Amino acid sequence: MGFRITTWNVNGIRNPFAYPPWRDQRTFQAMFDILEADIVIIQETKIQRKDLRDDMVLVPGWDVYFSLPRHKKGYSGVAIYTRNATCAPIRAEEGVIGVLSPPKSSTSFRDLPKDQQIGGYPRPGQLSGVVDEAILDSEGRCVILEFPAFVLLGVYSPANRDESRDDFRMGFLEALDVRIRNLVAEGKEVILTGDLNIVGSELDSSNVAESLKKNDITMEEWQSLPSRRLFNQLVFGATVSGNRDEGREQPVLWDLCRCFHPTRQGMNTCWDTKKNTRPANYGSRIDYVLCSDGLKSWFVDANIQEGLMGSDHCPVYAVVADIVARTSRDIPLLDIVNPPGMFKDGQRQREWGQKDLLPLSAKLIPEFDRRQSIRDMFTKKTSNGLNSSVQTPTTQSTTAPQTSLEESVGSDFSRISSNGTAVECSIAKKNGPSGDAIPAAINRSPKQTTAQKRSADSPGTADATTKSKRSKLITDNAAKNKVAPGQRTLQGFFKPKPTSSTKREEDAASVTNSTVPTSPAQAALASTVAPTNRSPAKHKEGTPPPRSELATPVEWQEKVFDPIEAKESWSKLLGKRVVPRCEHDEPCISLLTKKPGVNCGRSFYICPRPLGPSGEKEKGSEWRCGTFIWSSDWNGSSS
Amino acid sequence: MLEARLEQADLIKKVVDSIKDLVQDCNFDCNDSGIALQAMDNSHVALVSMMLKAEAFSPYRCDRNIALGVNLTSLTKVLRAAQSDDILTLKAEDTPDVVNLQFETSTNDRISEYDLKLMDIDQEHLGIPETEYAAAITMSSTEFRRICTDLAAMSESVSIDASKDGIKFSANGDIGSGSVTLRNNTTLDDKSKKDNVEINLSEPVSLTFSLKYLVNFCKATSVSSTVTISLSNEVPLLVSYDLGSGSYLRFYLAPKIGDEE
């Protein structure tokens, strides 16, 4: 079945939970099980230490290592989850260079005693030093785990955003390159995973041609851009123009997805959400699983999972065989992705225990450390149907430490009970309209109800009414966000009120216009000026009040504040704008100009469809058409 | 049919306020002996147990067992409409969809009435065994709150050591360490009685707890001038606020496992 390593830039650690299939259970355990992964590397967690929650740290059967930014909040961030049942790292580090220090220590990783180091730290002179070392490792972009078989780097490399970040980006990539080469030189095998934010070759991106045109560079120049050149010198089989740089004479990593899919086009892992380019697969391949030469033969598969939603990236994985060739003989992988002695010949020799936790494990963050469940400290009073139906935690991973074992039981309970409720609800829905359910509900004794409410596996008809009421409550809540029923709209107040309104409007007139003279004649004089000067809405409409209404002052003033007219002007202001339609005759979407320049901040309308595979607006195709209308040039209105 | 009249709405207001951050939804279980509540927090580390005895109400009537499933945030919203010294009456049918809350000014000249929708809550009920605690400290509730908040500034957890020398709360954190030691101090003087510290110790005990939760418990300080903290090995810590006439608000907290090696 293999040992699967999955990397995914999730764009916010909870982001996937908004999408199927993750949204059904909304737990990391379920997510990782669906991914069928043994190690999951997550980038762009976008979370602060203080916002870490039980459900993301105390994942039953999993351990986790975070690297979060020191200063910028809710940005970047890398996490590696490891499945306790199949693997356990022997060392863990944060940062590429090793300048950071383990929790509760002031000694940096690279200054630890040799036997506690992962090694391969850049030596003096190996880095250009344009950006300070401490800053390079301060953004939560790298977690490194060491297993007896290999060193695994989980990386979120800086994006190529603007020139102000170029130094940082190159500094980071340079440090990563040096570290990997050093590790390989020391004889360690390396797996590099993550969102590297580098397109290796023309085959790996849909927009190379566009980018050449935009930046006015040749293909060769594009190939030689510093970050791409660095990456291609690192990877076997990549094109490097001209002579290789000093210290980068040999490639050291295999691009596993390409190894298994050497000529596949459109193998994109990242798309532009704003432009909605995923449907037409106009994107680029910037998420990788790379391995050093000695490991290449271990891998049996590598691919992208472009069908899995949840982020602007898709998961990318590689699978290691269960039995791998090492030096002279074949060896079960489990023996060498766990601490020595934990597995022998693929059989577990001892359980994973609390003391196997490495200092960097998030489970040791004070808030989560040594957690104990109060539920287990009290014996349960009643073991009703629901509880007894859950058997002892034999099915759960036997490798979990005591605490997480308890946690896993806990989550089992809750999952089953929530399933139970779901079943009940659907039954209730079925029974709701049927006639006999209601009398049954009336006859029940309250005690019975309570009992049945609690037991999920015997949902009688008696539950029907209660349950349906509950679901009703939920819909009520959902409706609360919209305008509450019975809430009148502002427009309602501007309906004509022929009789009683006269006096009020008279008052209003004297309030709004203190210069209106009191005598009717003078009032009449002033009023001919008033509408044009004072009410811009009317002015726009160009409908001056009819002169014929000047008969009596009262009647005349009523006309100045003509309720129907006022209503129209209000609805003009408040009414919903009719959006233009594109060439597909679909309502356009409105966007705001972000590009600096004279038009920055102006909104405009374009076709709502996703961008086509060409990356350009297309004429007469099913993809985005050329419709473009400045919002200020569009006068559509509903009234 | 439930009908319970409380002279001072204040009591319920304060109780609900002090637990609403720990528990979101819970059942108020009503029977002929009173109104009880038991709920765990999301992480299953702490447990709230409240008992309002029938004697706390006048009159109190509840013929059948009724579970009122309430969202505490919603309940807080309704209770905000009550003045502290309003007379509060709770009413519910035998199989209720709503609970009715009536607030009446003490002068009887203003009556407001609210119906709060109920929900079905599948709640697990833990049997809390009667326990002989190795150590029990009764002290001023404001003093206990002060100790918790002061030490929370130092560390995430506090270790509580009860020995014959007294009771010591100590916290060890990144910026340093701190501790507060209390000794037995009982005077019969009524005036300073609330500052008494009464320690009952049958055997020394030392346990570590999360301060985040203790600080949270201390939101109940306003419900009672004194608090009793009870500890034993292998048993959750009990922080108990007495509400008079047998009623109480109790918090239980699971200690942190083992000691650091």
XYZ file of C-alpha atoms in Angstrom, chain A residues 318-635:
318
model
C 4.739 10.727 -3.703
C 4.540 7.120 -2.509
C 7.432 5.092 -1.123
C 7.408 1.293 -1.445
C 6.882 -0.805 1.684
C 10.155 -2.631 1.118
C 13.079 -0.523 -0.010
C 16.592 -1.305 -1.122
C 19.193 -0.004 1.249
C 22.917 -0.539 0.809
C 23.187 -4.279 0.494
C 19.744 -5.622 1.259
C 16.027 -4.934 1.117
C 14.534 -3.547 4.285
C 10.969 -2.742 5.375
C 10.489 1.002 5.225
C 8.870 1.067 8.666
C 12.184 0.058 10.225
C 13.840 3.203 8.984
C 11.166 5.870 9.356
C 10.914 5.263 13.092
C 13.376 5.575 15.935
C 15.774 2.626 16.088
C 14.221 -0.351 17.834
C 10.592 0.679 17.378
C 10.131 -1.578 14.345
C 12.015 -4.720 13.425
C 11.392 -6.452 10.103
C 8.272 -4.363 9.697
C 6.840 -5.499 13.030
C 6.279 -3.073 15.863
C 8.556 -3.820 18.791
C 7.384 -1.093 21.117
C 4.571 1.414 21.246
C 5.034 5.048 20.431
C 5.055 6.837 23.758
C 4.899 10.289 25.278
C 8.669 10.287 25.626
C 9.104 9.897 21.879
C 7.795 13.433 21.464
C 10.493 15.720 20.139
C 10.929 19.143 21.745
C 9.504 20.881 18.666
C 6.305 18.849 18.732
C 3.306 21.155 19.050
C 1.884 18.786 21.623
C 4.483 20.154 24.031
C 3.337 23.759 23.698
C 2.373 24.544 27.316
C -1.276 24.962 26.491
C -1.534 21.443 25.076
C 1.103 19.763 27.170
C 0.151 16.995 29.583
C -3.519 17.426 28.853
C -5.861 15.092 30.655
C -9.528 14.499 29.927
C -11.911 15.102 32.780
C -14.330 12.650 31.246
C -11.988 9.784 31.962
C -11.471 10.904 35.534
C -15.141 10.531 36.358
C -16.839 7.235 35.874
C -19.898 7.492 33.725
C -23.160 7.405 35.610
C -25.395 5.970 32.934
C -24.221 3.868 30.093
C -27.163 4.255 27.765
C -27.607 2.765 24.338
C -25.358 5.220 22.624
C -22.421 4.811 24.917
C -22.534 1.049 25.153
C -22.669 0.756 21.400
C -19.193 2.205 21.220
C -16.707 -0.474 21.911
C -13.375 -0.100 23.592
C -10.781 1.720 21.566
C -9.317 -1.348 19.947
C -9.889 -0.016 16.478
C -7.964 3.108 17.203
C -4.323 3.279 16.410
C -2.591 1.222 19.005
C 0.444 3.377 18.748
C -1.006 6.539 20.177
C 0.204 7.607 23.594
C -2.207 7.400 26.449
C -3.476 10.911 26.145
C -4.143 10.842 22.473
C -5.733 7.470 22.878
C -8.219 9.093 25.165
C -8.696 11.868 22.716
C -9.398 9.422 19.976
C -12.052 7.721 22.041
C -13.520 11.113 22.646
C -13.729 11.940 19.011
C -15.236 8.558 18.301
C -18.001 9.304 20.707
C -18.749 12.619 19.217
C -18.616 11.344 15.699
C -21.002 8.548 16.421
C -23.350 10.785 18.284
C -23.376 13.291 15.496
C -24.056 10.542 13.021
C -26.830 9.427 15.266
C -28.411 12.834 15.227
C -28.185 12.990 11.498
C -30.048 9.742 11.216
C -32.661 10.945 13.627
C -33.160 14.126 11.743
C -33.711 12.399 8.471
C -36.171 10.052 10.115
C -37.902 12.982 11.659
C -38.203 14.590 8.275
C -39.821 11.504 6.869
C -42.202 11.165 9.751
C -42.955 14.815 10.114
C -45.763 15.135 7.602
C -47.274 11.717 8.241
C -50.408 11.849 10.344
C -49.716 9.256 13.013
C -46.455 10.753 14.172
C -48.133 13.645 15.904
C -50.600 11.782 18.107
C -47.749 9.557 19.153
C -45.822 12.602 20.159
C -48.666 13.893 22.262
C -49.071 10.622 24.105
C -45.492 10.219 25.133
C -44.436 10.884 28.670
C -41.825 13.541 29.124
C -39.457 11.151 30.776
C -39.502 8.985 27.706
C -38.704 11.942 25.547
C -35.657 12.825 27.505
C -34.469 9.286 27.372
C -35.004 9.048 23.668
C -33.435 12.375 23.048
C -30.262 11.052 24.537
C -30.184 7.653 22.929
C -29.297 7.952 19.329
C -29.839 4.392 18.230
C -33.534 4.128 19.053
C -35.147 7.062 17.349
C -38.854 6.394 17.816
C -41.623 8.208 16.102
C -42.106 10.158 19.289
C -39.009 12.087 18.422
C -40.449 13.307 15.207
C -42.041 16.483 16.460
C -39.205 17.532 18.675
C -36.696 16.876 15.995
C -38.520 18.697 13.299
C -38.862 21.644 15.607
C -35.175 21.617 16.148
C -34.394 21.706 12.493
C -36.884 24.514 12.192
C -34.955 26.385 14.821
C -31.849 26.032 12.746
C -33.471 27.422 9.638
C -34.765 30.291 11.687
C -31.272 31.035 12.776
C -30.040 30.907 9.244
C -32.677 33.365 8.204
C -31.700 35.730 10.963
C -28.806 37.093 8.973
C -31.085 38.308 6.262
C -33.688 40.985 6.741
C -36.035 39.816 9.455
C -39.556 39.141 8.295
C -41.817 42.025 9.092
C -38.992 44.483 8.696
C -40.181 47.283 6.465
C -37.844 48.763 3.928
C -37.010 52.421 3.833
C -38.913 52.754 0.595
C -42.149 51.930 2.367
C -41.962 55.251 4.150
C -42.081 57.229 0.939
C -45.394 55.951 -0.293
C -47.931 58.714 -0.830
C -49.986 59.538 2.225
C -52.612 61.845 0.806
C -54.309 63.204 3.899
C -52.214 63.169 7.016
C -48.893 63.883 5.410
C -49.737 67.418 4.433
C -49.064 69.000 7.741
C -45.890 67.121 8.404
C -44.471 68.094 5.087
C -45.380 71.661 5.782
C -43.310 71.426 8.937
C -40.528 69.766 7.113
C -40.469 72.557 4.635
C -39.999 75.182 7.268
C -37.303 73.139 8.928
C -35.315 72.315 5.867
C -35.497 75.780 4.540
C -35.305 78.445 7.187
C -35.226 81.216 4.621
C -38.683 80.382 3.302
C -40.746 83.456 3.931
C -43.991 83.018 5.816
C -46.321 84.825 3.490
C -47.798 82.587 0.803
C -46.893 84.886 -1.999
C -43.266 85.095 -1.037
C -43.200 81.386 -0.457
C -44.411 80.812 -3.915
C -41.662 82.992 -5.252
C -38.919 81.284 -3.313
C -40.188 77.866 -4.144
C -39.652 78.154 -7.842
C -35.982 78.472 -7.052
C -35.944 75.898 -4.305
C -36.310 72.649 -6.233
C -33.514 73.367 -8.640
C -31.143 74.529 -5.951
C -31.799 72.215 -3.153
C -32.754 68.760 -4.313
C -30.071 67.411 -6.587
C -32.021 64.241 -7.291
C -34.825 66.143 -8.848
C -32.436 68.348 -10.655
C -30.919 65.351 -12.345
C -34.247 64.059 -13.372
C -35.047 67.382 -14.903
C -38.677 67.375 -13.830
C -39.430 70.786 -12.395
C -42.602 70.994 -10.316
C -45.636 71.864 -12.396
C -46.528 75.526 -12.165
C -50.233 74.842 -12.257
C -50.076 73.639 -8.661
C -49.527 77.139 -7.364
C -53.202 77.596 -6.468
C -52.882 77.503 -2.690
C -49.680 77.505 -0.674
C -50.534 74.260 1.080
C -51.294 72.386 -2.077
C -48.290 73.838 -3.715
C -45.863 72.885 -0.967
C -47.206 69.393 -1.121
C -46.048 69.257 -4.686
C -42.537 70.385 -3.886
C -42.124 67.331 -1.714
C -44.146 65.143 -4.003
C -44.038 61.739 -2.292
C -44.177 59.764 -5.518
C -41.405 61.753 -7.018
C -39.382 61.474 -3.829
C -39.916 57.757 -3.819
C -38.611 57.526 -7.342
C -35.512 59.493 -6.550
C -34.909 57.411 -3.467
C -35.259 54.185 -5.347
C -32.883 55.570 -7.898
C -30.378 56.018 -5.107
C -31.170 52.872 -3.166
C -32.451 50.586 -5.873
C -30.446 47.684 -7.135
C -28.351 48.422 -10.139
C -28.956 46.309 -13.202
C -25.653 44.847 -14.264
C -24.723 44.718 -17.932
C -24.710 41.421 -19.780
C -21.728 39.927 -21.549
C -21.520 38.263 -24.966
C -22.842 35.042 -23.413
C -25.839 37.072 -22.191
C -24.862 36.414 -18.597
C -24.832 39.130 -15.935
C -21.350 40.597 -15.644
C -19.263 40.631 -12.465
C -17.934 43.855 -11.040
C -14.259 44.174 -10.143
C -12.039 46.973 -8.887
C -8.913 48.169 -10.657
C -5.913 47.322 -8.488
C -3.188 48.222 -10.934
C -1.569 51.543 -10.016
C -2.249 54.275 -12.509
C -4.987 56.707 -13.491
C -7.682 54.053 -13.334
C -6.693 52.596 -9.958
C -9.760 52.240 -7.756
C -12.279 52.396 -10.603
C -14.706 49.542 -10.827
C -15.639 47.817 -14.033
C -17.752 44.966 -15.391
C -16.426 41.881 -17.146
C -17.715 38.498 -18.241
C -18.379 36.196 -15.238
C -16.983 33.051 -16.861
C -13.563 31.644 -15.967
C -10.563 32.530 -18.058
C -9.942 30.127 -20.920
C -6.937 27.827 -21.362
C -5.192 30.448 -23.465
C -5.037 32.754 -20.466
C -6.623 35.495 -22.550
C -10.174 36.616 -23.081
C -11.584 34.641 -25.974
C -14.065 35.553 -28.664
C -16.909 33.164 -29.369
C -15.761 30.432 -26.981
C -17.271 29.069 -23.790
C -14.632 30.901 -21.710
C -14.429 34.535 -20.635
C -15.383 36.929 -23.433
C -14.058 40.394 -24.130
C -16.869 42.353 -22.485
C -15.493 45.322 -20.563
C -17.526 48.254 -19.257
C -16.410 50.907 -16.803
C -18.921 51.071 -13.994
C -19.114 54.853 -14.361
C -20.093 54.471 -18.016
C -22.985 52.155 -17.189
C -26.341 53.690 -16.316
